[in-house]
Amino acid sequence: MTSPALSGGIASHLHPGASYDVAHHPTPSGREEVWRFTPLKRLRGLLEGSPSADDLDWDVQAPDGVRISQISTADAIDLGGPAPVDRLAALSVANSGGAVRLHVPDGTELDAPVRIRLRGATPEQLVWDHLVVTIGRSAQATVVLEYEGSATYSAMVQVLVGDGAQLQLARLQLWDDDAVHTGHVGLRIGRDARVRTFSASLGGDLVRLVETTEYDGPGGQLEQLGLYFADAGQHLEHRLFVDHNAPHTRSNVDYRGALQGLGAHTVWIGDVVIRKVAEGIETYESNRNLVLTDGCRADSVPNLEIETGEIIGAGHASTTGRFDDLQLFYLQSRGIPVDEARRLVVHGFFADIVRRLGVPEIETRLMAAVEDELVRSVGLPPASAVGA
Amino acid sequence: MATLDIRDLHVSVQTEDGAKEILRGVDLTVRSGETHAIMGPNGSGKSTLAYSVAGHPKYQVTSGSVTLDGVDVLDMTVDERARAGLFLAMQYPVEVPGVSVSNFLRTAKTAIDGEAPKLRTWIKDVNTALDKMSMDRDFAQRNVNEGFSGGEKKRNEIMQLELLNPRFAILDETDSGLDIDALRVVSEGVNRFSAQGDRGVLLITHYTRILRYITPDYVHVFVAGRIAEQGGAELAERLEAEGYDRYVRAGSGAVAVGEPASS
């Protein structure tokens, strides 16, 4: 079974065809374009696809109007979400033994976020997951997925957003430092629907997430925000693909990362395809990385594949650098010690994006997590003066 | 009573062609209670003097001294200089994305005072400072200098001057790019600061316009990296009438910084 969006004949070396069939996704050697950045050995055997009945602990807080149910894998596939784009995602569907469906019916406007906390017990725990989020026509919802503790975890998350709906989806990878988290988050955005996603990757030994977006009609809008903070030895990889397969759609991607400590490695691959049919679209993607210490590596590769020029605009930007000396000088010239000035700059770098989430309790939680990361860094002590 | 003393200061910057000397022996003493205007043509090194005293890493002091009440300033880090009582209002204030004016001010105030300001009085102080500079109160929630107009940036600098209340303020072309209303608001802020009686001001400017609002006790004409002439407020009036031509010609052996020798 092949996803309709990717059967459209885009010959993109960055995006092998999507399929539920595991055999369609051979075990990578590490030389493939889409795998070359990933340290395969640290996937802890996930690629072998051993079955496992383990589950994360789910703690669900859902306001009235949300329906959460267990469904079969066949039923989940029948919902028509984007198919898995890589082996780990296909294995997640094949091995999860069914899916969890989170459904917000047509026209339902939730008055509070759906909050799902998923906790793993140990890194030895092997967990396959399959989650399908369906947002009905003209519904409005905020969904927050928070990952904590430790596990060796791979998930397929399919998100279907109905016509005219509004969804905010936040995924917070707040794992302990020995967790592995991989998989695919596939979005399909209905006509005139508006979607804002927010991804935060702070914990984990290895995080490798593929996020794809396609449109189910004209007028859909995507804002895709992300932050990541890699410490010594962490590998945090985010691969984004926006397929403008419908006219008058919009996308705006803004991912920011910080790195500190020996062997901290981040990978950000952004790709936007503008198909022939996608006239009048507008897209921009940006990735900025702040390198806080020596010994880190940030890979950042934006791509744009354009098949029509009849668009409003398309652009991308990628920057990777150390602190801006002028900013530090300005802050220091007001008496702020250099360590504190650095901390303030990093805080601002992330606060700038976190505040666009629009969910105050999560914003507070995330900025606290960023502060925790900064405390770990040599020369960036905690400070009392933050948060105003 | 405090004294900022600059003695025979020589400063260079690194260029592609090697080190280039910009300040060539500056002598200047500013005592608390005094307002000094430093005037001069573009490229004469006025701003270099400001940044060198503040400690910008780009400027290398090759000889001479800067002391504050006898204590070596050049030995201090940038933030130590600020905590010792020096303040630089910048010509091009820097944007700090994601950091609110409010957070920035409180962090700076805490650093300067060595303790966090009391919350209740602090909010009042910030609001008062904003009101004095004719700035909207929601300014405090905006990111530092991000999206500020030229005038807003300068008002923001002088608001900081009033809130942090240093012993010596160096104002680097604070008047440049200001319309007449902003110039008046900014000048009034500087005058309130001086009116405390025990604060020193070093006002760097290219134009005499701001001196209609701020009356200097001393005027220094800066040409080719050193002070070419000094006098009282009347010297500024003469510059207004005559311009800098006379000095530039007289110093034709000297090379204006950043310009070819033939200019």
XYZ file of C-alpha atoms in Angstrom:
651
model
C 0.000 0.000 0.000
C 1.421 3.312 -1.047
C 0.464 6.747 0.160
C -1.417 8.757 -2.462
C 0.715 11.830 -1.831
C 3.951 10.097 -2.598
C 2.613 8.093 -5.509
C 2.467 11.409 -7.335
C 5.798 10.744 -8.947
C 8.149 13.115 -7.158
C 11.602 11.775 -7.760
C 13.150 13.016 -4.574
C 16.285 11.269 -3.411
C 15.467 12.607 0.043
C 12.169 10.776 0.181
C 11.941 7.145 -0.732
C 8.359 6.106 -1.370
C 6.055 5.644 1.572
C 4.673 2.213 2.318
C 3.254 0.125 5.139
C 5.163 -2.844 3.759
C 8.305 -3.342 5.828
C 9.919 -5.181 2.907
C 9.586 -1.947 0.922
C 12.098 -0.378 3.322
C 15.281 -2.463 3.301
C 17.578 -2.377 6.289
C 19.853 0.601 5.718
C 23.605 0.264 5.574
C 24.183 3.834 6.727
C 25.361 5.020 3.329
C 21.893 5.976 2.110
C 21.226 9.690 1.836
C 18.481 9.572 4.462
C 20.511 7.480 6.903
C 24.012 8.822 6.465
C 23.888 11.115 9.479
C 22.415 8.537 11.852
C 24.694 6.371 14.041
C 22.863 3.115 13.286
C 24.611 1.174 16.044
C 23.014 3.394 18.628
C 19.524 2.431 17.440
C 19.824 -0.570 19.797
C 18.631 -3.120 17.277
C 15.437 -1.248 16.376
C 16.127 -1.811 12.677
C 15.950 -5.582 13.221
C 12.356 -5.061 14.212
C 12.086 -7.574 17.060
C 8.513 -7.791 18.252
C 7.763 -6.541 21.725
C 4.624 -6.229 23.774
C 6.055 -3.515 26.004
C 4.223 -0.240 26.304
C 4.949 3.142 27.719
C 2.814 4.257 30.657
C 0.054 6.485 29.363
C -1.395 9.248 31.444
C -4.169 10.954 29.531
C -5.866 14.186 30.479
C -8.554 14.931 27.960
C -11.336 17.485 28.105
C -14.908 16.535 27.193
C -15.428 15.942 23.523
C -12.281 13.894 22.917
C -12.608 10.223 22.070
C -9.702 7.954 22.703
C -9.921 4.339 21.626
C -7.884 1.241 20.783
C -8.293 0.224 17.171
C -6.834 -2.514 15.017
C -3.906 -1.847 12.721
C -6.135 -2.516 9.706
C -8.689 0.016 10.901
C -5.927 2.516 11.598
C -4.583 2.152 8.058
C -8.112 2.503 6.671
C -8.301 5.983 8.215
C -6.046 6.985 5.346
C -3.188 8.757 7.079
C 0.236 9.248 5.503
C 2.050 5.925 5.166
C 5.416 5.211 6.828
C 8.374 6.737 5.007
C 11.079 4.582 6.492
C 11.752 1.181 7.934
C 11.422 2.230 11.559
C 8.038 3.809 10.947
C 6.816 0.763 9.011
C 8.064 -1.527 11.786
C 6.245 0.631 14.325
C 2.936 0.002 12.582
C 3.669 -3.668 11.973
C 4.781 -4.413 15.533
C 2.529 -2.235 17.640
C -0.374 -4.690 17.631
C -3.011 -2.060 16.994
C -3.199 1.670 17.318
C -4.508 4.299 19.660
C -6.892 6.717 18.012
C -7.460 10.183 19.391
C -10.508 11.698 17.769
C -12.042 15.136 18.011
C -15.416 15.072 16.239
C -16.528 17.556 13.603
C -17.183 21.027 14.930
C -15.929 20.283 18.447
C -13.945 23.088 20.035
C -11.958 21.820 22.988
C -11.708 24.194 25.925
C -8.469 22.695 27.247
C -5.473 20.888 25.791
C -5.419 17.118 25.488
C -2.359 16.155 27.445
C -0.817 12.747 27.087
C 2.218 11.896 29.170
C 4.094 8.851 28.039
C 6.660 7.422 30.371
C 9.198 4.683 29.778
C 10.709 2.655 32.602
C 14.127 1.602 31.314
C 16.194 1.906 28.149
C 15.944 -1.901 27.758
C 12.219 -1.558 27.251
C 11.521 -1.921 23.500
C 8.315 -0.167 22.536
C 6.533 0.067 19.166
C 3.705 2.550 18.961
C 1.090 3.638 16.495
C -1.036 6.701 17.182
C -3.655 8.198 14.904
C -4.963 11.672 15.630
C -8.083 12.650 13.712
C -9.417 16.167 13.988
C -12.891 16.536 12.519
C -14.045 19.259 10.174
C -13.996 22.734 11.752
C -12.922 21.285 15.100
C -10.379 23.080 17.270
C -7.925 21.249 19.459
C -4.589 21.435 21.211
C -2.791 18.143 21.750
C 0.365 17.777 23.811
C 2.454 14.605 23.837
C 5.144 14.502 26.505
C 7.764 11.761 26.501
C 9.654 11.098 29.715
C 11.742 8.462 31.436
C 13.606 6.056 29.214
C 12.844 3.484 26.542
C 13.942 2.238 23.153
C 10.975 3.658 21.336
C 9.746 3.927 17.789
C 6.384 5.311 16.745
C 4.236 6.077 13.768
C 2.056 9.104 14.476
C -0.530 9.957 11.844
C -2.406 13.206 12.052
C -5.431 13.895 9.873
C -6.798 17.386 10.123
C -10.248 17.956 8.667
C -11.329 20.828 6.450
C -11.431 24.153 8.274
C -10.089 22.655 11.508
C -7.438 24.150 13.762
C -4.888 21.989 15.502
C -1.965 22.739 17.738
C 0.196 19.697 18.262
C 3.135 19.800 20.650
C 5.533 16.919 21.084
C 8.023 17.224 23.893
C 10.874 14.746 23.889
C 11.931 15.212 27.511
C 13.537 11.799 27.837
C 16.277 10.761 30.197
C 19.670 10.798 28.555
C 19.713 7.073 27.706
C 16.479 6.889 25.695
C 16.219 6.188 21.966
C 13.283 7.660 20.070
C 12.666 7.258 16.355
C 9.788 7.257 13.943
C 7.596 9.301 11.698
C 4.994 11.965 12.316
C 2.859 12.300 9.201
C 0.443 15.200 8.865
C -2.325 15.618 6.350
C -3.925 19.042 6.413
C -7.449 19.547 5.108
C -8.793 22.387 3.037
C -8.368 25.765 4.790
C -7.265 24.008 7.979
C -4.606 25.595 10.167
C -2.003 23.514 11.938
C 0.782 24.549 14.245
C 3.179 21.886 15.427
C 5.831 22.284 18.047
C 8.591 19.800 18.644
C 11.062 20.008 21.501
C 13.902 17.506 21.774
C 15.926 17.923 24.923
C 16.620 14.448 26.236
C 17.574 11.110 24.750
C 20.787 9.446 23.639
C 19.466 9.312 20.095
C 16.385 11.011 18.722
C 15.609 10.684 15.036
C 12.250 12.001 13.958
C 10.858 12.368 10.478
C 8.011 14.827 10.105
C 6.081 14.951 6.849
C 3.247 17.198 5.802
C 0.915 16.993 2.853
C -2.280 18.825 2.042
C -5.711 17.444 1.376
C -6.964 20.487 -0.478
C -6.197 24.139 -1.105
C -5.782 26.775 1.587
C -4.202 24.687 4.322
C -1.658 26.381 6.555
C 1.215 24.868 8.480
C 3.442 26.484 11.050
C 6.069 24.038 12.202
C 8.196 25.079 15.129
C 10.932 23.202 16.870
C 13.723 23.437 19.360
C 16.430 21.027 20.341
C 19.276 21.140 22.799
C 22.027 18.561 22.483
C 24.445 17.828 25.305
C 27.674 15.821 25.162
C 27.190 12.604 23.228
C 23.585 13.227 22.240
C 22.410 12.736 18.663
C 19.269 14.699 17.839
C 18.059 14.437 14.253
C 15.021 16.095 12.732
C 14.048 15.494 9.145
C 11.237 17.606 7.800
C 9.385 17.290 4.548
C 6.610 19.600 3.426
C 4.880 18.505 0.240
C 2.982 21.405 -1.279
C 0.674 19.201 -3.296
C -2.258 21.627 -3.333
C -2.632 25.259 -4.420
C -2.745 28.251 -2.056
C -1.256 26.306 0.817
C 1.264 27.783 3.200
C 4.081 26.486 5.317
C 6.484 28.139 7.682
C 9.134 26.043 9.371
C 11.347 27.434 12.137
C 13.647 25.085 14.050
C 16.283 26.253 16.488
C 18.955 24.274 18.217
C 21.731 24.661 20.729
C 24.669 22.341 21.229
C 27.105 21.931 24.070
C 29.684 19.363 25.080
C 31.908 16.847 23.342
C 30.139 14.808 20.690
C 26.873 16.702 20.776
C 25.470 16.216 17.281
C 22.357 17.676 15.735
C 20.985 17.103 12.273
C 18.306 19.175 10.652
C 17.191 18.345 7.142
C 14.450 20.486 5.726
C 12.846 19.790 2.405
C 9.986 21.524 0.665
C 8.537 20.310 -2.591
C 6.335 22.635 -4.610
C 4.426 20.585 -7.140
C 3.160 21.855 -10.458
C -0.370 22.016 -9.147
C 0.662 24.080 -6.114
C 0.181 27.557 -7.534
C -0.132 30.505 -5.202
C 1.614 28.811 -2.295
C 3.980 30.431 0.158
C 6.713 28.668 2.064
C 9.669 29.515 4.226
C 11.893 27.321 6.284
C 14.562 28.325 8.707
C 17.022 26.505 10.906
C 19.354 28.243 13.322
C 21.938 26.599 15.511
C 23.853 28.060 18.391
C 27.102 26.259 19.136
C 27.931 26.866 22.783
C 31.164 24.898 23.191
C 33.892 23.189 21.214
C 33.469 19.579 20.150
C 29.916 19.837 18.781
C 28.627 19.221 15.303
C 25.509 20.742 13.762
C 24.444 19.562 10.321
C 21.818 21.742 8.713
C 20.602 21.180 5.175
C 17.619 23.056 3.757
C 16.284 21.933 0.387
C 13.714 23.368 -1.956
C 12.363 21.511 -4.986
C 10.242 23.739 -7.168
C 8.071 22.565 -10.057
C 6.128 25.774 -10.564
C 7.087 29.417 -10.406
C 3.496 30.589 -10.012
C 3.813 31.069 -6.286
C 3.759 33.879 -3.738
C 7.110 33.036 -2.288
C 9.547 30.318 -1.333
C 12.687 30.641 0.698
C 14.887 29.100 3.287
C 17.688 30.002 5.632
C 20.185 28.121 7.709
C 22.683 29.544 10.158
C 25.065 27.855 12.527
C 27.340 29.879 14.710
C 28.646 30.875 18.060
C 27.460 33.744 20.172
C 27.048 37.115 18.563
C 29.868 39.205 20.048
C 27.865 42.395 19.682
C 24.988 41.002 21.711
C 27.349 39.888 24.446
C 29.122 43.252 24.460
C 25.837 45.103 24.722
C 24.644 43.001 27.652
C 28.017 43.160 29.395
C 28.151 46.918 28.962
C 25.102 47.004 31.225
C 26.980 45.198 33.973
C 25.779 41.693 33.157
C 28.627 39.163 33.604
C 29.542 37.265 30.452
C 28.181 33.899 31.613
C 24.896 35.473 32.512
C 24.871 37.343 29.206
C 25.377 34.077 27.321
C 22.602 32.448 29.280
C 20.294 35.357 28.526
C 21.044 35.129 24.812
C 20.303 31.383 24.705
C 17.193 31.885 26.784
C 16.025 34.551 24.339
C 16.923 32.429 21.316
C 14.494 29.750 22.499
C 11.927 31.974 24.220
C 11.421 33.682 20.897
C 10.027 30.460 19.466
C 8.481 28.883 22.565
C 6.182 31.824 23.126
C 4.633 31.205 19.724
C 3.244 27.929 21.039
C 0.474 29.780 22.837
C 0.026 27.207 25.624
C 1.335 29.007 28.735
C 1.800 25.982 30.998
C 3.808 24.173 28.346
C 5.825 27.307 27.595
C 6.795 27.553 31.241
C 7.672 23.867 31.388
C 9.813 24.084 28.260
C 11.722 27.172 29.324
C 12.410 25.500 32.666
C 13.784 22.495 30.773
C 15.979 24.818 28.703
C 17.226 26.419 31.916
C 18.090 22.939 33.236
C 20.156 22.312 30.129
C 21.979 25.602 30.570
C 22.779 24.822 34.187
C 24.600 21.698 33.012
C 26.796 23.687 30.721
C 30.101 24.822 32.117
C 30.127 28.540 32.651
C 26.410 29.017 32.363
C 25.204 29.115 35.953
C 21.545 29.271 36.870
C 20.276 32.751 37.329
C 17.473 34.177 39.327
C 16.641 37.005 36.995
C 14.960 34.972 34.306
C 11.356 34.648 33.406
C 10.047 38.186 33.355
C 33.441 63.302 43.813
C 34.792 60.916 41.216
C 37.232 61.306 38.353
C 37.480 59.514 35.024
C 40.995 60.067 33.775
C 42.195 59.256 30.275
C 45.957 59.625 29.785
C 47.876 59.455 26.523
C 45.538 56.788 25.183
C 46.610 55.025 22.015
C 44.210 52.555 20.419
C 44.471 50.395 17.327
C 42.153 48.119 15.412
C 43.082 45.125 13.314
C 42.456 45.587 9.638
C 43.272 43.426 6.652
C 46.436 45.474 6.278
C 47.488 44.947 9.885
C 47.012 47.074 12.971
C 45.827 50.596 12.351
C 46.174 53.288 15.003
C 43.018 55.297 15.532
C 43.552 57.078 18.840
C 46.919 58.782 18.973
C 47.388 60.078 22.466
C 44.127 61.234 24.053
C 44.238 63.168 27.332
C 40.932 63.907 29.000
C 39.724 64.283 32.570
C 36.031 64.162 33.444
C 35.018 64.920 37.013
C 31.634 64.219 38.502
C 29.353 67.176 37.988
C 30.910 68.015 34.619
C 29.531 67.641 31.123
C 32.100 67.347 28.353
C 31.214 67.460 24.677
C 33.530 65.744 22.223
C 32.992 67.014 18.729
C 34.734 66.278 15.511
C 34.448 65.218 11.905
C 33.497 61.704 10.864
C 36.304 59.251 11.237
C 38.219 61.310 13.784
C 38.040 58.510 16.362
C 35.289 59.846 18.658
C 33.377 56.595 18.764
C 36.581 54.628 19.145
C 37.233 56.569 22.330
C 33.781 55.628 23.628
C 34.116 51.935 22.797
C 37.680 51.748 24.106
C 36.683 53.137 27.487
C 33.738 50.705 27.590
C 36.049 47.817 26.690
C 34.912 46.639 23.278
C 37.238 43.748 22.335
C 37.723 45.056 18.795
C 39.754 47.993 20.047
C 43.259 47.312 21.265
C 44.785 49.741 23.710
C 48.474 49.898 22.822
C 49.517 52.456 25.435
C 48.181 54.978 27.892
C 45.748 54.591 30.744
C 42.133 54.976 31.741
C 41.417 55.194 35.455
C 38.329 55.699 37.536
C 39.287 57.300 40.860
C 42.776 55.977 40.321
C 41.648 52.411 39.634
C 42.780 50.915 36.334
C 39.753 50.555 34.079
C 41.614 48.884 31.204
C 42.287 45.915 33.444
C 38.559 45.317 33.920
C 36.172 43.232 31.818
C 33.344 45.033 30.055
C 30.826 44.155 32.758
C 33.242 45.095 35.540
C 33.590 48.548 34.012
C 29.819 48.914 34.006
C 29.615 47.803 37.615
C 32.381 50.265 38.483
C 30.088 53.037 37.275
C 30.652 53.512 33.533
C 27.796 53.543 31.073
C 27.919 53.684 27.289
C 24.844 54.782 25.364
C 25.492 53.282 21.981
C 25.093 54.788 18.578
C 23.774 51.485 17.257
C 22.096 49.625 20.116
C 22.033 45.875 19.558
C 18.953 43.672 19.142
C 18.653 40.785 21.569
C 15.886 38.493 20.244
C 13.640 36.806 22.772
C 14.861 38.915 25.709
C 12.277 41.415 26.910
C 13.267 44.939 27.865
C 11.840 44.203 31.290
C 13.952 41.079 31.809
C 17.042 42.805 30.436
C 16.658 45.828 32.697
C 16.078 43.723 35.778
C 19.077 41.507 35.014
C 21.264 44.584 34.489
C 19.989 46.316 37.613
C 20.592 43.174 39.647
C 24.138 42.896 38.297
C 24.947 46.552 38.961
C 23.458 46.658 42.457
C 24.570 43.184 43.466
C 21.024 42.324 44.515
C 17.667 42.036 42.806
C 15.544 45.174 42.969
C 12.440 44.959 45.126
C 9.653 43.881 42.842
C 7.040 46.430 43.762
C 9.189 49.537 43.591
C 11.008 48.201 40.555
C 7.901 47.973 38.394
C 7.055 51.493 39.436
C 10.592 52.672 38.637
C 10.488 51.099 35.175
C 7.096 52.613 34.422
C 8.277 56.016 35.589
C 11.383 55.748 33.429
C 9.238 54.802 30.420
C 6.874 57.683 31.065
C 9.760 60.140 31.330
C 11.056 59.057 27.956
C 7.543 59.256 26.455
C 7.593 55.512 25.772
C 4.521 53.289 25.977
C 4.489 51.032 28.988
C 4.094 47.934 26.853
C 7.595 48.717 25.624
C 8.907 46.703 28.567
C 7.413 43.542 27.082
C 9.069 43.967 23.698
C 12.351 42.296 22.834
C 15.404 44.462 23.403
C 15.792 46.804 20.411
C 14.043 44.339 18.101
C 11.926 46.229 15.604
C 12.597 49.505 17.418
C 12.776 52.638 15.317
C 15.983 54.659 15.479
C 14.360 57.063 17.929
C 13.024 54.251 20.123
C 16.472 52.713 20.347
C 17.980 55.981 21.588
C 15.175 56.559 24.069
C 15.730 53.044 25.313
C 19.422 53.834 25.866
C 18.676 56.936 27.884
C 15.972 55.133 29.852
C 18.661 52.636 30.853
C 20.947 55.505 31.799
C 18.340 56.818 34.192
C 17.464 53.431 35.676
C 21.032 52.204 36.135
C 22.260 55.653 37.179
C 26.009 55.175 36.663
C 28.695 57.601 37.838
C 29.840 58.416 34.308
C 27.849 58.293 31.106
C 29.430 58.200 27.669
C 26.880 59.063 25.020
C 28.015 58.035 21.565
C 26.177 60.128 18.970
C 22.932 59.675 20.842
C 21.559 62.596 18.837
C 22.176 61.116 15.402
C 19.058 60.217 13.485
C 16.660 61.771 15.979
C 13.774 63.987 15.042
C 13.306 67.170 17.018
C 10.834 65.682 19.523
C 12.971 62.654 20.261
C 16.038 64.878 20.554
C 14.287 66.968 23.181
C 13.083 63.914 25.141
C 16.524 62.333 25.050
C 18.255 65.600 26.046
C 15.896 66.076 28.967
C 16.790 62.592 30.167
C 20.491 63.405 30.053
C 19.856 66.715 31.849
C 17.927 64.959 34.623
C 20.874 62.603 35.003
C 23.370 65.503 35.198
C 21.162 67.526 37.514
C 21.911 65.068 40.285
C 25.116 67.085 40.514
C 27.578 64.290 41.066
C 27.472 62.539 37.683
C 29.842 62.995 34.783
C 28.807 63.093 31.124
C 30.950 62.602 28.045
C 28.787 63.589 25.120
C 30.109 62.554 21.735
C 28.492 64.258 18.791
C 29.083 65.296 15.248
C 26.529 68.099 15.313
C 26.005 71.095 17.541
C 22.240 70.583 17.435
C 22.045 68.632 20.708
C 24.065 71.354 22.469
C 21.028 73.629 22.237
C 19.453 71.288 24.783
C 22.461 70.131 26.758
C 24.946 72.786 27.805
C 28.462 71.419 28.101
C 30.981 72.751 30.595
C 33.787 71.843 28.235
C 34.011 71.288 24.498
C 36.828 69.248 22.936
C 37.452 69.152 19.221
C 38.618 65.734 18.128
C 40.674 65.469 14.952
C 42.650 62.521 13.635
C 42.682 60.578 16.842
C 43.495 63.289 19.345
C 42.085 66.426 20.885
C 42.944 69.398 18.670
C 41.368 72.158 20.702
C 39.367 72.642 23.854
C 37.243 75.360 25.315
C 33.914 76.150 26.883
C 30.421 76.118 25.421
C 31.372 79.057 23.191
C 33.653 76.773 21.201
C 30.630 74.810 20.070
C 29.074 77.989 18.769
C 32.167 78.701 16.746
C 32.075 75.192 15.307
C 28.476 75.744 14.375
C 29.514 78.766 12.344
C 32.813 77.549 10.936
C 32.551 73.772 10.772
C 35.538 71.451 11.142
C 37.344 72.513 7.996
C 39.855 74.637 9.804
C 40.998 71.732 11.990
C 41.041 69.215 9.217
C 43.174 71.537 7.087
C 45.458 72.453 9.945
C 46.001 68.782 10.598
C 46.604 67.970 6.955
C 49.620 65.976 7.965
C 47.276 63.851 10.030
C 45.191 61.186 8.376
C 41.506 61.010 9.051
C 40.646 57.510 10.148
C 39.104 55.279 7.543
C 39.839 57.707 4.750
C 42.686 57.894 2.281
C 45.495 60.295 3.082
C 44.581 62.513 0.175
C 41.126 63.420 1.508
